[in-house]
Coordinates of C-alpha atoms in Angstrom, one line a residue:
M1 CA -24.9 58.4 19.6
E2 CA -23.1 55.1 19.2
Q3 CA -26.4 53.4 18.4
K4 CA -27.1 56.1 15.8
H5 CA -23.8 55.5 14.0
Q6 CA -24.2 51.7 14.1
L7 CA -27.7 52.0 12.6
L8 CA -26.4 54.3 9.9
L9 CA -23.5 51.9 9.2
D10 CA -25.8 48.9 8.9
T11 CA -28.1 50.8 6.6
V12 CA -25.3 51.9 4.3
R13 CA -23.8 48.4 4.1
R14 CA -27.3 46.9 3.4
L15 CA -27.9 49.4 0.5
I16 CA -24.4 48.7 -0.9
R17 CA -25.1 44.9 -0.9
R18 CA -28.4 45.5 -2.7
G19 CA -26.9 47.9 -5.2
A20 CA -29.5 50.5 -4.2
Y21 CA -27.2 53.3 -5.2
P22 CA -30.0 56.0 -5.9
H23 CA -31.3 55.4 -2.3
L24 CA -27.8 55.5 -0.9
S25 CA -27.0 58.8 -2.8
K26 CA -30.2 60.3 -1.4
L27 CA -29.2 59.2 2.1
L28 CA -25.7 60.7 1.8
S29 CA -27.1 64.1 0.8
K30 CA -28.9 64.3 4.2
I31 CA -26.0 63.2 6.4
H32 CA -23.6 65.6 7.9
P33 CA -20.1 65.3 6.3
A34 CA -18.5 64.5 9.7
D35 CA -20.9 61.4 10.0
I36 CA -20.0 60.3 6.4
A37 CA -16.3 60.5 7.2
H38 CA -16.9 58.5 10.4
L39 CA -18.6 55.8 8.3
F40 CA -15.5 55.3 6.1
R41 CA -13.5 54.1 9.1
Y42 CA -15.6 50.9 9.2
L43 CA -15.8 50.1 5.5
D44 CA -13.3 48.2 3.4
L45 CA -11.7 49.8 0.3
K46 CA -14.3 48.4 -2.1
E47 CA -17.2 49.8 0.0
Q48 CA -15.4 53.1 0.4
R49 CA -15.0 53.5 -3.3
I50 CA -18.7 52.9 -3.9
L51 CA -19.7 55.4 -1.2
F52 CA -17.2 58.0 -2.3
N53 CA -18.4 57.9 -5.9
L54 CA -21.9 58.6 -4.7
I55 CA -21.0 61.9 -2.9
E56 CA -22.1 64.6 -5.3
D57 CA -20.8 67.7 -3.4
P58 CA -17.0 68.3 -3.9
E59 CA -16.9 70.1 -0.6
T60 CA -18.2 67.0 1.2
S61 CA -15.8 64.8 -0.7
A62 CA -12.9 67.1 0.4
Y63 CA -14.0 66.9 4.0
V64 CA -14.2 63.1 4.0
L65 CA -10.7 62.8 2.4
S66 CA -9.3 65.2 5.0
E67 CA -10.5 62.8 7.8
L68 CA -9.0 59.6 6.1
D69 CA -5.4 58.5 6.1
H70 CA -3.7 60.0 3.1
G71 CA -2.9 56.7 1.3
T72 CA -6.6 55.7 1.3
G73 CA -7.6 59.2 0.2
A74 CA -5.2 58.9 -2.8
Q75 CA -6.6 55.5 -3.7
L76 CA -10.2 56.8 -3.7
L77 CA -9.3 59.7 -6.0
E78 CA -7.3 57.6 -8.4
Q79 CA -10.4 55.9 -9.7
I80 CA -12.3 59.0 -10.8
D81 CA -11.8 61.4 -13.6
R82 CA -9.0 64.1 -13.5
E83 CA -11.4 67.1 -13.5
T84 CA -13.3 65.8 -10.5
I85 CA -10.0 65.1 -8.7
T86 CA -8.9 68.6 -9.3
E87 CA -12.2 70.0 -8.2
V88 CA -12.2 68.1 -4.9
L89 CA -8.5 69.0 -4.1
Q90 CA -9.2 72.7 -4.7
E91 CA -11.9 72.4 -1.9
M92 CA -9.3 71.2 0.5
P93 CA -6.7 73.2 2.5
Y94 CA -3.4 73.2 0.7
D95 CA -1.6 71.2 3.4
D96 CA -4.3 68.4 3.2
A97 CA -4.2 68.4 -0.6
V98 CA -0.4 68.1 -0.5
D99 CA -0.7 65.0 1.7
I100 CA -3.1 63.4 -0.8
I101 CA -0.9 64.3 -3.8
R102 CA 2.2 62.9 -2.1
N103 CA 0.5 59.4 -2.1
M104 CA -0.5 59.5 -5.7
P105 CA 1.6 58.0 -8.5
D106 CA 4.1 60.6 -9.9
E107 CA 2.5 60.8 -13.3
L108 CA -1.0 61.3 -11.9
A109 CA 0.2 63.9 -9.4
E110 CA 2.0 65.9 -12.2
E111 CA -1.1 65.7 -14.4
I112 CA -3.3 67.0 -11.6
L113 CA -1.0 69.9 -10.8
N114 CA -1.0 70.9 -14.5
I115 CA -4.8 71.0 -14.5
M116 CA -5.2 73.0 -11.3
Q117 CA -5.3 76.8 -11.4
D118 CA -1.9 78.5 -11.4
E119 CA -2.3 79.9 -7.9
D120 CA -3.4 76.6 -6.3
S121 CA -0.7 74.5 -8.1
T122 CA 2.0 77.0 -7.2
E123 CA 1.1 76.9 -3.5
I124 CA 1.0 73.1 -3.5
E125 CA 4.3 72.8 -5.4
Q126 CA 5.9 75.0 -2.7
L127 CA 4.6 72.7 0.0
L128 CA 5.7 69.6 -1.9
S129 CA 9.3 71.0 -1.9
Y130 CA 9.5 70.5 1.9
D131 CA 9.8 67.2 3.7
E132 CA 6.4 65.9 4.6
D133 CA 7.4 65.4 8.2
S134 CA 8.7 69.0 8.6
A135 CA 6.9 72.2 9.7
G136 CA 7.3 73.4 6.1
G137 CA 5.4 70.4 4.8
I138 CA 2.5 70.5 7.3
R139 CA 2.0 74.3 7.5
S140 CA -1.0 76.2 6.3
T141 CA -0.1 78.8 3.8
E142 CA -3.4 80.7 3.7
I143 CA -2.6 83.0 6.6
F144 CA -3.5 86.4 7.8
S145 CA -0.8 88.9 9.0
L146 CA -0.7 92.6 9.9
R147 CA 1.9 95.2 9.4
E148 CA 3.5 96.6 12.6
E149 CA 2.8 100.3 11.5
M150 CA -0.9 99.7 11.3
S151 CA -3.3 101.2 13.8
V152 CA -5.7 99.1 15.7
Q153 CA -8.6 100.5 13.7
E154 CA -6.9 99.7 10.4
A155 CA -6.1 96.2 11.7
I156 CA -9.8 95.6 12.6
E157 CA -10.9 96.7 9.2
A158 CA -8.4 94.4 7.5
L159 CA -9.5 91.6 9.7
Q160 CA -13.2 92.1 8.7
Q161 CA -12.2 91.9 5.0
A162 CA -10.1 88.7 5.4
E163 CA -11.5 85.6 3.6
D164 CA -10.3 82.0 3.1
V165 CA -7.4 82.2 5.5
E166 CA -6.3 80.0 8.3
M167 CA -6.9 82.0 11.4
V168 CA -7.1 81.4 15.2
F169 CA -7.1 83.8 18.1
Y170 CA -3.5 85.0 17.3
L171 CA -2.7 87.7 14.9
Y172 CA 0.9 87.7 13.6
V173 CA 2.6 91.0 12.9
T174 CA 5.3 91.5 10.3
D175 CA 7.5 94.3 9.1
E176 CA 7.5 95.7 5.5
Y177 CA 9.6 92.8 4.4
N178 CA 7.2 90.2 5.8
H179 CA 9.6 89.3 8.7
L180 CA 7.8 88.1 11.8
V181 CA 8.2 90.7 14.5
G182 CA 5.4 90.1 16.9
V183 CA 2.1 88.6 17.9
L184 CA -1.1 89.8 19.6
S185 CA -4.5 88.4 20.5
L186 CA -7.9 89.4 19.3
R187 CA -8.7 90.4 22.8
Q188 CA -5.7 92.9 22.8
L189 CA -6.9 94.3 19.5
L190 CA -10.4 95.0 20.9
T191 CA -9.4 96.5 24.3
V192 CA -7.1 99.3 23.3
P193 CA -7.8 102.7 21.7
P194 CA -8.3 102.6 17.9
Q195 CA -5.3 104.8 17.1
T196 CA -2.8 102.6 18.9
R197 CA 0.0 101.3 16.7
L198 CA 0.3 97.5 16.7
K199 CA 4.0 97.7 17.3
D200 CA 3.2 99.3 20.7
I201 CA 1.0 96.5 22.0
M202 CA 2.3 93.4 20.3
T203 CA 4.4 90.7 22.1
R204 CA 7.9 90.6 20.5
D205 CA 9.0 87.3 21.9
V206 CA 7.2 85.0 19.5
I207 CA 7.4 81.2 19.8
R208 CA 8.2 80.0 16.3
V209 CA 9.6 77.2 14.2
T210 CA 11.5 77.1 11.0
T211 CA 10.4 75.3 7.9
D212 CA 12.8 72.4 8.4
T213 CA 11.7 71.8 12.1
D214 CA 10.6 68.2 12.5
Q215 CA 6.8 67.8 13.0
E216 CA 7.3 66.0 16.4
E217 CA 9.3 69.0 17.7
V218 CA 6.4 71.3 16.5
A219 CA 3.9 69.2 18.4
H220 CA 6.1 69.3 21.5
L221 CA 6.3 73.1 21.4
V222 CA 2.5 73.5 21.0
A223 CA 1.9 71.1 23.9
R224 CA 4.6 72.7 26.1
Y225 CA 3.3 76.3 25.7
N226 CA -0.4 75.4 25.4
I227 CA -0.9 77.5 22.2
L228 CA -3.4 77.1 19.5
A229 CA -1.0 77.7 16.6
I230 CA 2.7 78.3 16.0
P231 CA 4.1 80.4 13.1
V232 CA 6.6 78.9 10.6
V233 CA 9.4 81.1 9.3
D234 CA 12.3 80.6 6.9
D235 CA 16.0 81.1 7.6
S236 CA 15.6 84.8 7.3
N237 CA 12.6 85.0 9.7
K238 CA 10.1 85.6 6.9
L239 CA 6.6 84.4 7.8
M240 CA 5.8 81.3 5.7
G241 CA 2.7 79.9 7.3
I242 CA 1.3 78.5 10.5
V243 CA 0.7 75.1 12.0
T244 CA -2.6 75.0 13.9
V245 CA -3.5 72.8 16.8
D246 CA -5.7 70.5 14.7
D247 CA -2.7 69.8 12.5
V248 CA -0.7 69.1 15.7
I249 CA -3.3 66.6 16.8
D250 CA -3.0 64.8 13.5
V251 CA 0.8 64.7 13.9
M252 CA 0.5 63.3 17.4
R253 CA -2.0 60.7 16.3
E254 CA 0.2 59.7 13.3
E255 CA 3.4 59.5 15.4
A256 CA 1.6 57.5 18.1
T257 CA 0.2 55.1 15.5
E258 CA 3.6 54.7 13.9
D259 CA 5.3 54.0 17.2
I260 CA 2.6 51.4 18.2
F261 CA 3.0 49.6 14.9
K262 CA 6.8 49.6 15.2
M263 CA 6.6 48.4 18.8
A264 CA 4.5 45.5 17.6
G265 CA 7.0 44.7 14.8
A266 CA 4.4 45.7 12.2
S267 CA 4.1 48.7 9.8
E268 CA 1.5 51.4 9.2
E269 CA 1.6 50.4 5.5
E270 CA -0.6 47.5 6.5
L271 CA -3.6 49.9 6.4
L272 CA -3.0 50.4 2.7
Y273 CA -3.1 46.7 2.0
G274 CA -6.5 46.0 3.4
F275 CA -6.9 42.2 3.4
K276 CA -3.9 41.3 1.2
S277 CA -2.4 38.6 3.4
F278 CA 0.9 38.1 1.5
K279 CA 1.8 41.7 1.4
I280 CA 1.0 42.2 5.1
A281 CA 2.9 39.0 6.0
R282 CA 6.0 40.4 4.1
L283 CA 5.8 43.6 6.3
R284 CA 5.6 41.7 9.6
L285 CA 8.2 39.0 8.8
P286 CA 11.5 40.9 9.3
W287 CA 11.0 41.4 13.1
L288 CA 9.5 37.9 13.5
L289 CA 12.7 36.6 11.9
V290 CA 14.7 38.6 14.5
N291 CA 12.7 36.8 17.2
L292 CA 13.2 33.4 15.4
F293 CA 17.0 34.0 15.3
G294 CA 17.0 35.0 19.0
G295 CA 15.1 31.8 19.7
V296 CA 17.7 29.7 17.9
I297 CA 20.5 31.4 20.0
T298 CA 18.5 30.7 23.2
G299 CA 18.2 27.1 22.2
Y300 CA 21.9 26.9 21.5
L301 CA 22.7 28.4 24.9
M302 CA 20.5 25.8 26.6
W303 CA 22.4 23.1 24.6
M304 CA 25.7 24.5 25.9
F305 CA 24.4 24.0 29.4
K306 CA 23.1 20.5 28.7
A307 CA 25.5 19.0 31.3
T308 CA 23.8 21.1 34.0
L309 CA 20.3 20.3 32.6
E310 CA 21.1 16.5 32.5
Q311 CA 22.0 16.6 36.2
I312 CA 19.1 18.9 37.4
V313 CA 16.2 18.3 35.0
A314 CA 14.0 20.4 37.4
L315 CA 15.7 23.5 36.0
V316 CA 13.6 23.2 32.8
S317 CA 10.4 24.0 34.8
F318 CA 11.4 27.6 35.3
V319 CA 12.9 28.5 31.9
P320 CA 9.6 30.0 30.6
V321 CA 9.1 32.0 33.8
I322 CA 12.6 33.5 33.8
T323 CA 12.5 34.5 30.1
G324 CA 8.9 35.6 30.2
M325 CA 9.2 37.9 33.2
G326 CA 12.4 39.4 31.9
G327 CA 10.8 40.1 28.6
N328 CA 7.8 41.7 30.3
V329 CA 9.9 44.0 32.5
G330 CA 12.2 45.0 29.5
G331 CA 9.2 45.7 27.4
Q332 CA 7.6 47.9 30.0
S333 CA 10.9 49.9 30.5
A334 CA 11.4 50.3 26.7
T335 CA 7.8 51.5 26.2
I336 CA 8.3 54.2 28.9
V337 CA 11.5 55.3 27.3
V338 CA 10.2 55.3 23.7
R339 CA 7.1 57.2 24.7
G340 CA 9.3 59.6 26.7
F341 CA 11.5 60.3 23.6
A342 CA 8.4 60.8 21.5
T343 CA 6.7 63.3 23.9
G344 CA 9.9 65.1 24.8
R345 CA 9.6 64.1 28.5
I346 CA 12.9 62.1 28.3
D347 CA 16.0 63.4 26.6
M348 CA 19.8 62.7 26.9
G349 CA 20.0 65.1 29.8
T350 CA 17.4 63.2 32.0
L351 CA 18.4 59.7 30.8
R352 CA 20.7 59.0 33.7
R353 CA 17.9 59.5 36.2
V354 CA 15.5 57.4 34.1
F355 CA 18.1 54.6 33.9
F356 CA 18.7 54.4 37.6
K357 CA 14.9 54.7 38.3
E358 CA 14.1 51.8 36.0
L359 CA 17.0 49.8 37.5
R360 CA 15.6 50.3 41.0
V361 CA 12.1 49.4 39.8
G362 CA 13.4 46.3 38.2
F363 CA 15.3 45.3 41.3
I364 CA 12.2 45.8 43.5
M365 CA 9.9 43.8 41.2
G366 CA 12.6 41.2 40.8
T367 CA 13.0 40.8 44.5
V368 CA 9.2 40.3 45.0
C369 CA 8.8 37.9 42.1
G370 CA 12.1 36.1 42.8
S371 CA 11.2 35.5 46.4
T372 CA 7.8 34.1 45.3
I373 CA 9.1 31.8 42.6
G374 CA 12.0 30.7 44.8
L375 CA 9.6 29.5 47.4
V376 CA 7.5 27.8 44.7
A377 CA 10.7 26.0 43.5
W378 CA 11.7 25.0 47.0
F379 CA 8.4 23.4 47.9
W380 CA 7.7 22.0 44.5
H381 CA 11.0 20.1 44.1
H382 CA 11.8 19.9 47.8
N383 CA 15.2 21.5 47.2
P384 CA 16.0 24.9 49.0
F385 CA 19.1 25.4 46.8
L386 CA 16.9 25.1 43.7
G387 CA 14.7 27.8 45.2
L388 CA 17.8 30.0 45.8
V389 CA 19.0 29.6 42.2
V390 CA 15.7 30.3 40.7
G391 CA 15.1 33.3 43.0
L392 CA 18.5 34.8 42.4
A393 CA 18.2 34.3 38.7
M394 CA 14.8 36.0 38.6
V395 CA 16.1 39.0 40.6
T396 CA 19.1 39.4 38.3
A397 CA 17.3 38.8 35.1
M398 CA 14.5 41.3 35.9
T399 CA 17.0 44.0 37.0
V400 CA 19.1 43.5 33.9
A401 CA 15.9 43.5 31.7
A402 CA 14.8 46.8 33.1
S403 CA 18.2 48.4 32.4
M404 CA 18.2 46.9 28.9
G405 CA 14.8 48.4 28.3
V406 CA 16.3 51.8 28.8
L407 CA 19.7 51.2 27.0
A408 CA 18.3 49.5 23.8
P409 CA 16.1 52.4 22.7
T410 CA 18.8 54.9 23.7
F411 CA 21.5 53.1 21.7
L412 CA 19.3 52.9 18.6
K413 CA 18.4 56.6 19.0
K414 CA 22.1 57.5 19.2
M415 CA 22.7 55.4 16.0
G416 CA 20.0 57.4 14.2
V417 CA 17.5 54.5 14.2
D418 CA 13.9 55.0 15.4
P419 CA 13.9 53.7 19.0
A420 CA 10.3 52.5 18.6
I421 CA 11.5 49.4 16.8
A422 CA 13.4 48.3 19.9
S423 CA 10.6 48.0 22.4
S424 CA 9.2 44.6 21.4
P425 CA 11.3 42.3 19.2
F426 CA 14.7 43.7 19.9
V427 CA 14.3 43.9 23.7
Q428 CA 12.4 40.6 23.9
T429 CA 15.1 38.7 22.0
A430 CA 17.9 40.3 24.0
N431 CA 16.2 39.5 27.3
D432 CA 15.6 35.9 26.4
I433 CA 19.3 35.5 25.7
T434 CA 20.5 37.3 28.8
G435 CA 17.8 35.5 30.9
I436 CA 19.0 32.1 29.8
L437 CA 22.7 33.0 30.4
I438 CA 21.9 34.3 33.9
Y439 CA 19.7 31.4 34.9
F440 CA 21.9 28.6 33.7
G441 CA 25.1 30.5 34.8
T442 CA 23.7 30.8 38.3
A443 CA 22.6 27.1 38.3
T444 CA 26.1 26.0 37.2
M445 CA 27.7 28.0 40.0
F446 CA 25.5 26.3 42.6
L447 CA 25.5 22.9 40.8
R448 CA 27.3 21.0 43.6
F449 CA 24.6 22.2 46.1
L450 CA 21.8 21.2 43.8
L451 CA 22.8 17.5 43.4

């Protein structure tokens, strides 16, 4: 399969280079939309624009856009005429269309909404009124529900006539005012007598979210209860839509990507800039400057301990080891905590246990690494006290680093800052500073034995 995709990609790129657009258009008409969408992941923006313009079927264009990140999808649509944009968006589910429109310039978005049919534009405007990271913003509004007074036979007939709705194996039941009152499965519907009332067989305890629930919480609930969809209600319990498992997968992928970018001190915006070096550098610089500032502080601390260094020059040999190991341990602990917050496995109630667990792990690893580096220092410089200083500093630095890896993300989360930003630059800088303080502080304490 991988060879097939690579061959297809090479063929498409070759046809683009040659400008053989009629051949490329003919090729696209024979390729499955999923394979076309897969191709776009490996093309730069210029190649994507050429390829997108050659797709003649609006439904295929809509499928491709649904598979791309929303910023890129908006950029691809901006280059074509307004009528075609409208036609493509009308082929997309409302929640996907909203994500594309959010990334368009305001004037273009307003113009598109004016062109679209009244029903479509009204649905989209309703979705746009909610925060894009909330259940109200990611829900599907084309839903199917049943009245609780219906019989099973009536429900089956209504189900057979349903078209263009987002439906899974759950059927949501509402009262006369469209309030969510229950849920049942297709299996239940097909295994009871036809005259049975839905209210007699439905499950009344429905797992649900409100329109302002954060999308991460929605993903946690779907994962926790192993369900294929979750209904979205307003403050009065009126059914407003559903979030399906495919939307949840997109949320989890987006959140994971966002966290990884932040942990690396970068930003997901880089994907929109392609190969624009200056703009990408501007996004990465802030956290690099944090590291730079931390490096200056580390250098200043070493200067403060210059008297100790002048007398025992051998101490310099182990500065990179102390700071490097502390940074690695702190980064590992921070990653565990950040991921735990993101998946819901760690919260403020379990944080105490996590802290002491990471503290013990840091101490155990510090003892092993400290003993090893202590012996190396002893035999290298023929000084057992130097080995003791280096070993003790390593144990302490790694134990402190592990605890800081837990405390730093927790502190930022308490302050309302995304803890993902703490795992790399913040923790690394803090551990460099504490590592130097611990190392040279220990050396100063044992100075008379080292001489």
